[in-house]
Coordinates of C-alpha atoms in Angstrom, one line a residue:
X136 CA -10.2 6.6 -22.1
X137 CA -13.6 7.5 -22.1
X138 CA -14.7 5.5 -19.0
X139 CA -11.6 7.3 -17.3
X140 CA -13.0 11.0 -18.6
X141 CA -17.0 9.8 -17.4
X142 CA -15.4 9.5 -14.1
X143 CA -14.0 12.4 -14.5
X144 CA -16.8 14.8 -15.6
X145 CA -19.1 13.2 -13.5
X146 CA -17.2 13.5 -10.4
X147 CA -16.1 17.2 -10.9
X148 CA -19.7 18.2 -12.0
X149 CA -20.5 17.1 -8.2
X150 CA -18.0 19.3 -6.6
X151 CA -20.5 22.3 -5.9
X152 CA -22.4 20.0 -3.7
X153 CA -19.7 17.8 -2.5
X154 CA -18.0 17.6 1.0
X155 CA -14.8 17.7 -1.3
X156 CA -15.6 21.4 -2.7
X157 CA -13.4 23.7 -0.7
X158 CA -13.6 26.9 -2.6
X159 CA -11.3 29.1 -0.1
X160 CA -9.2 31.5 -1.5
X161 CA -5.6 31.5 -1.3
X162 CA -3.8 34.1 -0.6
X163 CA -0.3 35.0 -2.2
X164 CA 2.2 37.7 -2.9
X165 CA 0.3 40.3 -5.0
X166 CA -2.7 38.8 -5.8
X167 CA -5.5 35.4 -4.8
X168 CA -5.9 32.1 -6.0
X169 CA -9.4 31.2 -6.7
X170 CA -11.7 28.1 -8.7
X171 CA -12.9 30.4 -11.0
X172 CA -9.7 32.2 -12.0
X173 CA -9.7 30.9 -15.8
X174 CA -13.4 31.0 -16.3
X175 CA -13.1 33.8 -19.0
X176 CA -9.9 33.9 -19.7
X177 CA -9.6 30.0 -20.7
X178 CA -12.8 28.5 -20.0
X179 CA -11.6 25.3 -21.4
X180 CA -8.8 24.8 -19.3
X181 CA -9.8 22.4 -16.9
X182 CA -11.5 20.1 -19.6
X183 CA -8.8 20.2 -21.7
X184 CA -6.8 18.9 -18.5
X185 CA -8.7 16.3 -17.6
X186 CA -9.1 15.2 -21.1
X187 CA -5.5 14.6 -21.3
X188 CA -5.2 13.3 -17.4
X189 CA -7.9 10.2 -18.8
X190 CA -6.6 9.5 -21.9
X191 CA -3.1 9.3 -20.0
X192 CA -4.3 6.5 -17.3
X193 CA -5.6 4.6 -19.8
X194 CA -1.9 3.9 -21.1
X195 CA -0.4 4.1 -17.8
X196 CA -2.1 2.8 -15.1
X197 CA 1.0 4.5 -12.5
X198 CA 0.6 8.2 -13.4
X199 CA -1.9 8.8 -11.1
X200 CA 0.4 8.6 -8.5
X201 CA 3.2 10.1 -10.9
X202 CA 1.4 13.4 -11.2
X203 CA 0.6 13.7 -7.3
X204 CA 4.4 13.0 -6.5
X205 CA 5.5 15.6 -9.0
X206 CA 2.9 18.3 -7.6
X207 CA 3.7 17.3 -3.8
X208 CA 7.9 17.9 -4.5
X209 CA 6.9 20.9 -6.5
X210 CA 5.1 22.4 -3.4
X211 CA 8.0 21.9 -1.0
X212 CA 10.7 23.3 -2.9
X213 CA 9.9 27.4 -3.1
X214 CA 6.4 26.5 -2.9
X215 CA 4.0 25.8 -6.0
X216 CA 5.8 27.4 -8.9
X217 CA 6.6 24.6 -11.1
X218 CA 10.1 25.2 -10.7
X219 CA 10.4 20.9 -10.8
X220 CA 9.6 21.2 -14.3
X221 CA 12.5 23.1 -15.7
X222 CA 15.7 21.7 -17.2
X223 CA 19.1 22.9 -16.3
X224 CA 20.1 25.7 -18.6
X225 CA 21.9 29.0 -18.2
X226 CA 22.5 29.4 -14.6
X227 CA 19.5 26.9 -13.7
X228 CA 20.6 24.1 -11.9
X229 CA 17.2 21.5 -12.5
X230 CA 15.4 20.1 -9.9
X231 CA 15.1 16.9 -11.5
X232 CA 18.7 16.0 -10.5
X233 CA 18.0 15.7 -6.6
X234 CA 17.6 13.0 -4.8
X235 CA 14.4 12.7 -4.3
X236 CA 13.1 13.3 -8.0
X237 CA 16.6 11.7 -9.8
X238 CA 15.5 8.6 -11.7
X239 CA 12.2 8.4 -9.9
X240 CA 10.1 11.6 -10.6
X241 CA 8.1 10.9 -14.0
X242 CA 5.2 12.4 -15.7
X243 CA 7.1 15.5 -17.4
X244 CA 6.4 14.7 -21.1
X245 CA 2.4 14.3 -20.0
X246 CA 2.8 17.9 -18.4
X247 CA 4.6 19.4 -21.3
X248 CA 1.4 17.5 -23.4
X249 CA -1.1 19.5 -21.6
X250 CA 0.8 22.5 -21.4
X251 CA 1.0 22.7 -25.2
X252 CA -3.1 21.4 -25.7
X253 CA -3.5 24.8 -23.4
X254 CA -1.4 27.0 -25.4
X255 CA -3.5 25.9 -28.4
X256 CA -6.5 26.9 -27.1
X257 CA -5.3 30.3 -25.3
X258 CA -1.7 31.0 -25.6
X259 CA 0.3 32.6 -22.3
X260 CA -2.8 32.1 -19.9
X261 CA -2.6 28.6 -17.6
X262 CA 0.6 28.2 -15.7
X263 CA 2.5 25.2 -15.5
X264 CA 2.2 25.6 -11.8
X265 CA -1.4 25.6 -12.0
X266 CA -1.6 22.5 -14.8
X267 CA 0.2 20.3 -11.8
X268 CA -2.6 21.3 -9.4
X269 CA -5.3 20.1 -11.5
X270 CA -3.4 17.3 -12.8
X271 CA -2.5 15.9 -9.3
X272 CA -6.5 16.8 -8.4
X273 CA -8.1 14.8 -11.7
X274 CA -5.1 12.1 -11.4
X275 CA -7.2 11.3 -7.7
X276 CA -10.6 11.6 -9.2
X277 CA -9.9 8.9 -11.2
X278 CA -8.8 6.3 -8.9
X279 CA -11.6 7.7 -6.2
X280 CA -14.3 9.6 -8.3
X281 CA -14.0 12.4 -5.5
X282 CA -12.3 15.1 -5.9
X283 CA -12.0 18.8 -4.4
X284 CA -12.0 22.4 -6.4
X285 CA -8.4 23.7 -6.8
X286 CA -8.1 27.4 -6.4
X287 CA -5.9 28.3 -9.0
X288 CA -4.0 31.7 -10.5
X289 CA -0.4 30.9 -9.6
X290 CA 2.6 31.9 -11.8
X291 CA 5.6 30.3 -12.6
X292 CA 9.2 30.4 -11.5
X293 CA 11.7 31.4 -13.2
X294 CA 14.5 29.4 -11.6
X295 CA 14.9 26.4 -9.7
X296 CA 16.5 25.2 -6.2
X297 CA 18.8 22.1 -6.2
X298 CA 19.6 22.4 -2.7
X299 CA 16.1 22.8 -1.8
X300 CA 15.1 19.6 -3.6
X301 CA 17.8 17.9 -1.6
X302 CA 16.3 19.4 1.8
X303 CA 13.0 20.3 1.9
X304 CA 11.6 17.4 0.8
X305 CA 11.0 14.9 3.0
X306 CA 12.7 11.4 2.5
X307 CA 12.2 7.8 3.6
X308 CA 14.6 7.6 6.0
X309 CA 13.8 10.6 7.6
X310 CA 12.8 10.4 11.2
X311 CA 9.7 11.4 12.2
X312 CA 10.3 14.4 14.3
X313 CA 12.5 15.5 11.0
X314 CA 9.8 15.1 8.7
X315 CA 7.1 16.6 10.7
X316 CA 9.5 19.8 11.0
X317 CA 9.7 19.5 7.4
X318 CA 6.5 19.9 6.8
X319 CA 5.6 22.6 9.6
X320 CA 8.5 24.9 7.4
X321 CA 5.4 25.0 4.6
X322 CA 2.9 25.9 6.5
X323 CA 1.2 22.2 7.3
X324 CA 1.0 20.3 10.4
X325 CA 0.6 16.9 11.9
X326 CA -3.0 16.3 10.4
X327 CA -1.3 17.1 6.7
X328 CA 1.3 15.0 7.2
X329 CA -0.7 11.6 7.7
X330 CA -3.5 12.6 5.4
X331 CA -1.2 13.3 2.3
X332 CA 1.0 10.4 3.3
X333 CA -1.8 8.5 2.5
X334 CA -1.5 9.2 -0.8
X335 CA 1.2 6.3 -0.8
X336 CA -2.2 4.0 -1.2
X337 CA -0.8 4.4 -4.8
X338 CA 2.2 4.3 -6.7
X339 CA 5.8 2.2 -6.6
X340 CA 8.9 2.9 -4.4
X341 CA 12.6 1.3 -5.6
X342 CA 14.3 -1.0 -3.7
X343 CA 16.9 1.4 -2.5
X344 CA 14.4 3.1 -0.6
X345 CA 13.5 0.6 1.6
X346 CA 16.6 -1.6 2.1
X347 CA 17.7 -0.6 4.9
X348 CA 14.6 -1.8 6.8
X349 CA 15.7 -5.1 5.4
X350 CA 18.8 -5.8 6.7
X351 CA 20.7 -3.0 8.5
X352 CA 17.9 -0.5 9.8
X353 CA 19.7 1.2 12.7
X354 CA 24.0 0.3 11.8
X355 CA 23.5 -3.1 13.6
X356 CA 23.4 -5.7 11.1
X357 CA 19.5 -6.2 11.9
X358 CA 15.8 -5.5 9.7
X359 CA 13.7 -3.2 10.8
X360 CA 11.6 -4.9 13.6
X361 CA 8.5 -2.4 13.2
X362 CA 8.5 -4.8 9.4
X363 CA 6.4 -7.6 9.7
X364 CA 9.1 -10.2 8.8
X365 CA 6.6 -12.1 6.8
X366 CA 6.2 -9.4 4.5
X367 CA 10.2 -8.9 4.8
X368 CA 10.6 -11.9 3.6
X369 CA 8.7 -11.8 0.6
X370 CA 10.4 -7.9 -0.4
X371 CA 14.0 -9.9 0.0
X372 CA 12.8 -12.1 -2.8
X373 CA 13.2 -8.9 -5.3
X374 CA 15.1 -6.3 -3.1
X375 CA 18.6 -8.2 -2.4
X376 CA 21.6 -6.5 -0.2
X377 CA 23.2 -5.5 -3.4
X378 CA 22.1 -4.8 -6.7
X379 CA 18.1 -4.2 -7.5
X380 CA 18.1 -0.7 -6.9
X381 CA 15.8 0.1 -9.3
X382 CA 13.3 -2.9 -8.8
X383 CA 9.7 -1.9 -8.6
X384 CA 7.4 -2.2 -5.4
X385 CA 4.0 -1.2 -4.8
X386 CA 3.8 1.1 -1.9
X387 CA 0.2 -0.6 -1.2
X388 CA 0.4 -4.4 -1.8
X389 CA -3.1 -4.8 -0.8
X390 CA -4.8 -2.3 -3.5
X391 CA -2.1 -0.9 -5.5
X392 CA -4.1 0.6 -8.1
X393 CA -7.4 2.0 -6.2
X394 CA -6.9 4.9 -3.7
X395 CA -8.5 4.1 -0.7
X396 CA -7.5 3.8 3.0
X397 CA -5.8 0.5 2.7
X398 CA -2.7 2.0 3.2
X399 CA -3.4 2.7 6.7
X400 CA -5.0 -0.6 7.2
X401 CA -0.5 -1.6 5.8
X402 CA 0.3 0.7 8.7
X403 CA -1.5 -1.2 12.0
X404 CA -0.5 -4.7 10.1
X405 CA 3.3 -3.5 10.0
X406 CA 3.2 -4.0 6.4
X407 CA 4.3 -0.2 5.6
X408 CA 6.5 -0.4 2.7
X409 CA 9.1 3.0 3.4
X410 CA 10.2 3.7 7.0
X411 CA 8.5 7.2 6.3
X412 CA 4.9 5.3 6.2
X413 CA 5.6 2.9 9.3
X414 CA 6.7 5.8 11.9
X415 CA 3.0 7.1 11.8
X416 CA 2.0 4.3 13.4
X417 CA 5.0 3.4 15.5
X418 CA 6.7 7.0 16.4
X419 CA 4.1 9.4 18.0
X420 CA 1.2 8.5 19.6
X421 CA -1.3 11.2 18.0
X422 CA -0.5 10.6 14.3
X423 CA -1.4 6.5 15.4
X424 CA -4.8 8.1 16.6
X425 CA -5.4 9.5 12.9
X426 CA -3.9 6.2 10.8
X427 CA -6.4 4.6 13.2
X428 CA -9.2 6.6 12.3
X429 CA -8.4 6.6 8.9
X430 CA -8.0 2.9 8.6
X431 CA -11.3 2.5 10.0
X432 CA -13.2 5.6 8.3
X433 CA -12.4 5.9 4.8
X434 CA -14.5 9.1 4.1
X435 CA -12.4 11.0 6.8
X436 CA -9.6 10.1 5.1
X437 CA -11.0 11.3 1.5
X438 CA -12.0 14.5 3.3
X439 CA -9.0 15.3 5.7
X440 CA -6.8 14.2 2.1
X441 CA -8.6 17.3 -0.1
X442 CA -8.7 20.0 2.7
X443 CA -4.7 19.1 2.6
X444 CA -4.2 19.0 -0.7
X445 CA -5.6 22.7 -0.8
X446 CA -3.5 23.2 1.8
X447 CA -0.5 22.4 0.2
X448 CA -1.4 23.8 -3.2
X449 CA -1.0 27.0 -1.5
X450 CA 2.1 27.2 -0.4
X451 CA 3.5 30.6 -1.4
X452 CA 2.4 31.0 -4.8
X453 CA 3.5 33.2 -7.2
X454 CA 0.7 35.6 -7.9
X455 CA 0.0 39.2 -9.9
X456 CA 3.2 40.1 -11.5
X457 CA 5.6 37.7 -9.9
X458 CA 7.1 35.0 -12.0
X459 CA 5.7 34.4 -15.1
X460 CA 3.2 32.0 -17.4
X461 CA 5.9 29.6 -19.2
X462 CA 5.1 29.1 -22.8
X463 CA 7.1 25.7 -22.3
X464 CA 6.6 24.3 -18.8
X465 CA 10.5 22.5 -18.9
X466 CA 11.7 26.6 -19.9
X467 CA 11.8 30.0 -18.7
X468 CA 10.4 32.3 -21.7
X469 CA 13.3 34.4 -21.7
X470 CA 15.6 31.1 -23.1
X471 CA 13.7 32.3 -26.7

């Protein structure tokens, strides 16, 4: 743990001088988002966050890229509110029963760990929205020691969207055009989409994402041929026609546990684990320009990745008086 927080604190000590530190504000409904928003009011919020982000990688090498999933399907559902977090209760249908997040989404019990550290410290202050953008920004510092400052004051929401979950966020067997629409609905554009896509350099994918590439990509009996068939061979090994679902891969086989642009090095080799990835290289001719350029330039990458993760962070937050700050993130207050 503590070699995880030294990379921590020293990385986010740097951020004042750093390429990384975009210190914009965001603008929502009633109100800003800005770095400094807890200085007074909890001044040891972000430590006590990336205390906990540390000691967590330490025991689990994949929640990294657990917490930057979670903060990326929070962002496209109503925007950053933390509405993934809540459970079905009352007339609140959870998020975590979509698709996309069903069986897959993790890190909830490391939230709900942070959330209550916070509440020790300064009760009703730090949003659960706000605990996922710094977790998802710390969770990158540690596997890159660069990092960007998150403008932060959002609120939380107090209900969720099921149907939202199911359609907004983009899935693996989207087409591109579908997916790039998908993400022009929030506010981000083709730049965003191959930048955060890279974030795929970490974390797992199941089988039943990617089986259709496999054997019967296009309702013809045949794999994908944009899958090296090499590396299609070796995935059949654990991913069979039936049964497997669940099986484990990692979406980066070169360098599954360091963010870097390897990914996008996958891409050109036609080594792209999900569909999703392999389309920016094989589907329109500009977003091959940037995996190009990314797969060659590693620091563009880092930097186009944090000005989109700002991006997306501010996707219609709740500010001022909207919502509310959640004294347990998986609740609404009004359940006590």
């Amino acid at each position: 743990m503590a070699k995880s927080l030294n990379i921590l604190i020293a990385a986010l000590s740097l951020l004042a001088f750093s390429p990384f530190c975009l210190c914009s504000k965001a603008y929502g409904s009633g109100g800003y988002l800005f770095p400094q928003f807890y200085d007074h009011s909890c001044p040891k919020a972000q430590e006590i966050v990336q205390s906990i982000v540390a000691k967590a990688f330490e025991l689990d090498p994949r929640m990294p890229a657990s917490l930057l999933r979670l903060h990326f399907h929070d962002c496209f559902v109503k925007g950053c509110d933390a509405s993934i977090l809540l459970d079905s209760s009352g007339t609140i249908i959870s998020e975590k029963r979509s698709n996309p997040n069903r069986n897959s989404a993790r890190g909830f019990e490391l939230i709900e760990e942070i959330k209550h550290a916070l509440e020790q410290e300064c009760p009703e202050t730090v949003s659960c929205a706000d605990i996922l953008a710094l977790a998802a920004r710390d969770s990158t510092v540690i596997v890159t020691g660069t990092g960007w400052e998150v403008p932060l004051g959002r609120r939380d929401s107090r209900g969720a969207s099921l149907s939202g979950s199911n359609n907004d966020i983009p899935a693996p067997n989207n087409t591109f055009q579908t997916i790039l629409t998908k993400f022009k609905r929030q506010g981000l554009d083709l730049v965003d989409l191959v930048s955060l896509s890279g974030s795929h350099t970490i974390g797992n994918s199941r089988c039943t994402s990617f089986r259709q590439r496999l054997y019967n990509q296009s309702g013809n009996g045949k794999p994908d041929l944009t899958l090296s068939q090499y590396y299609a061979t070796l995935l059949r090994q654990r991913c069979p026609r039936s049964g497997g679902d669940q099986n484990l891969f990692f979406l980066d086989f070169a360098t599954p546990f360091k963010f870097d642009n390897h990914y996008f090095k996958n891409l050109i080799m036609y080594k792209g684990l999900l569909s999703s990835d392999e389309i920016l290289f094989t589907k329109n001719r500009e977003s091959k320009e940037l995996v190009k350029l990314y797969a060659e330039n590693q620091e563009a990458f880092f930097e186009q990745f944090a000005k989109s993760m700002v991006k997306m962070g501010n996707i219609s937050p709740l500010t001022g008086a909207k919502g509310e700050i959640r004294r347990i993130c998986r609740r609404v207050n009004h359940a006590y």
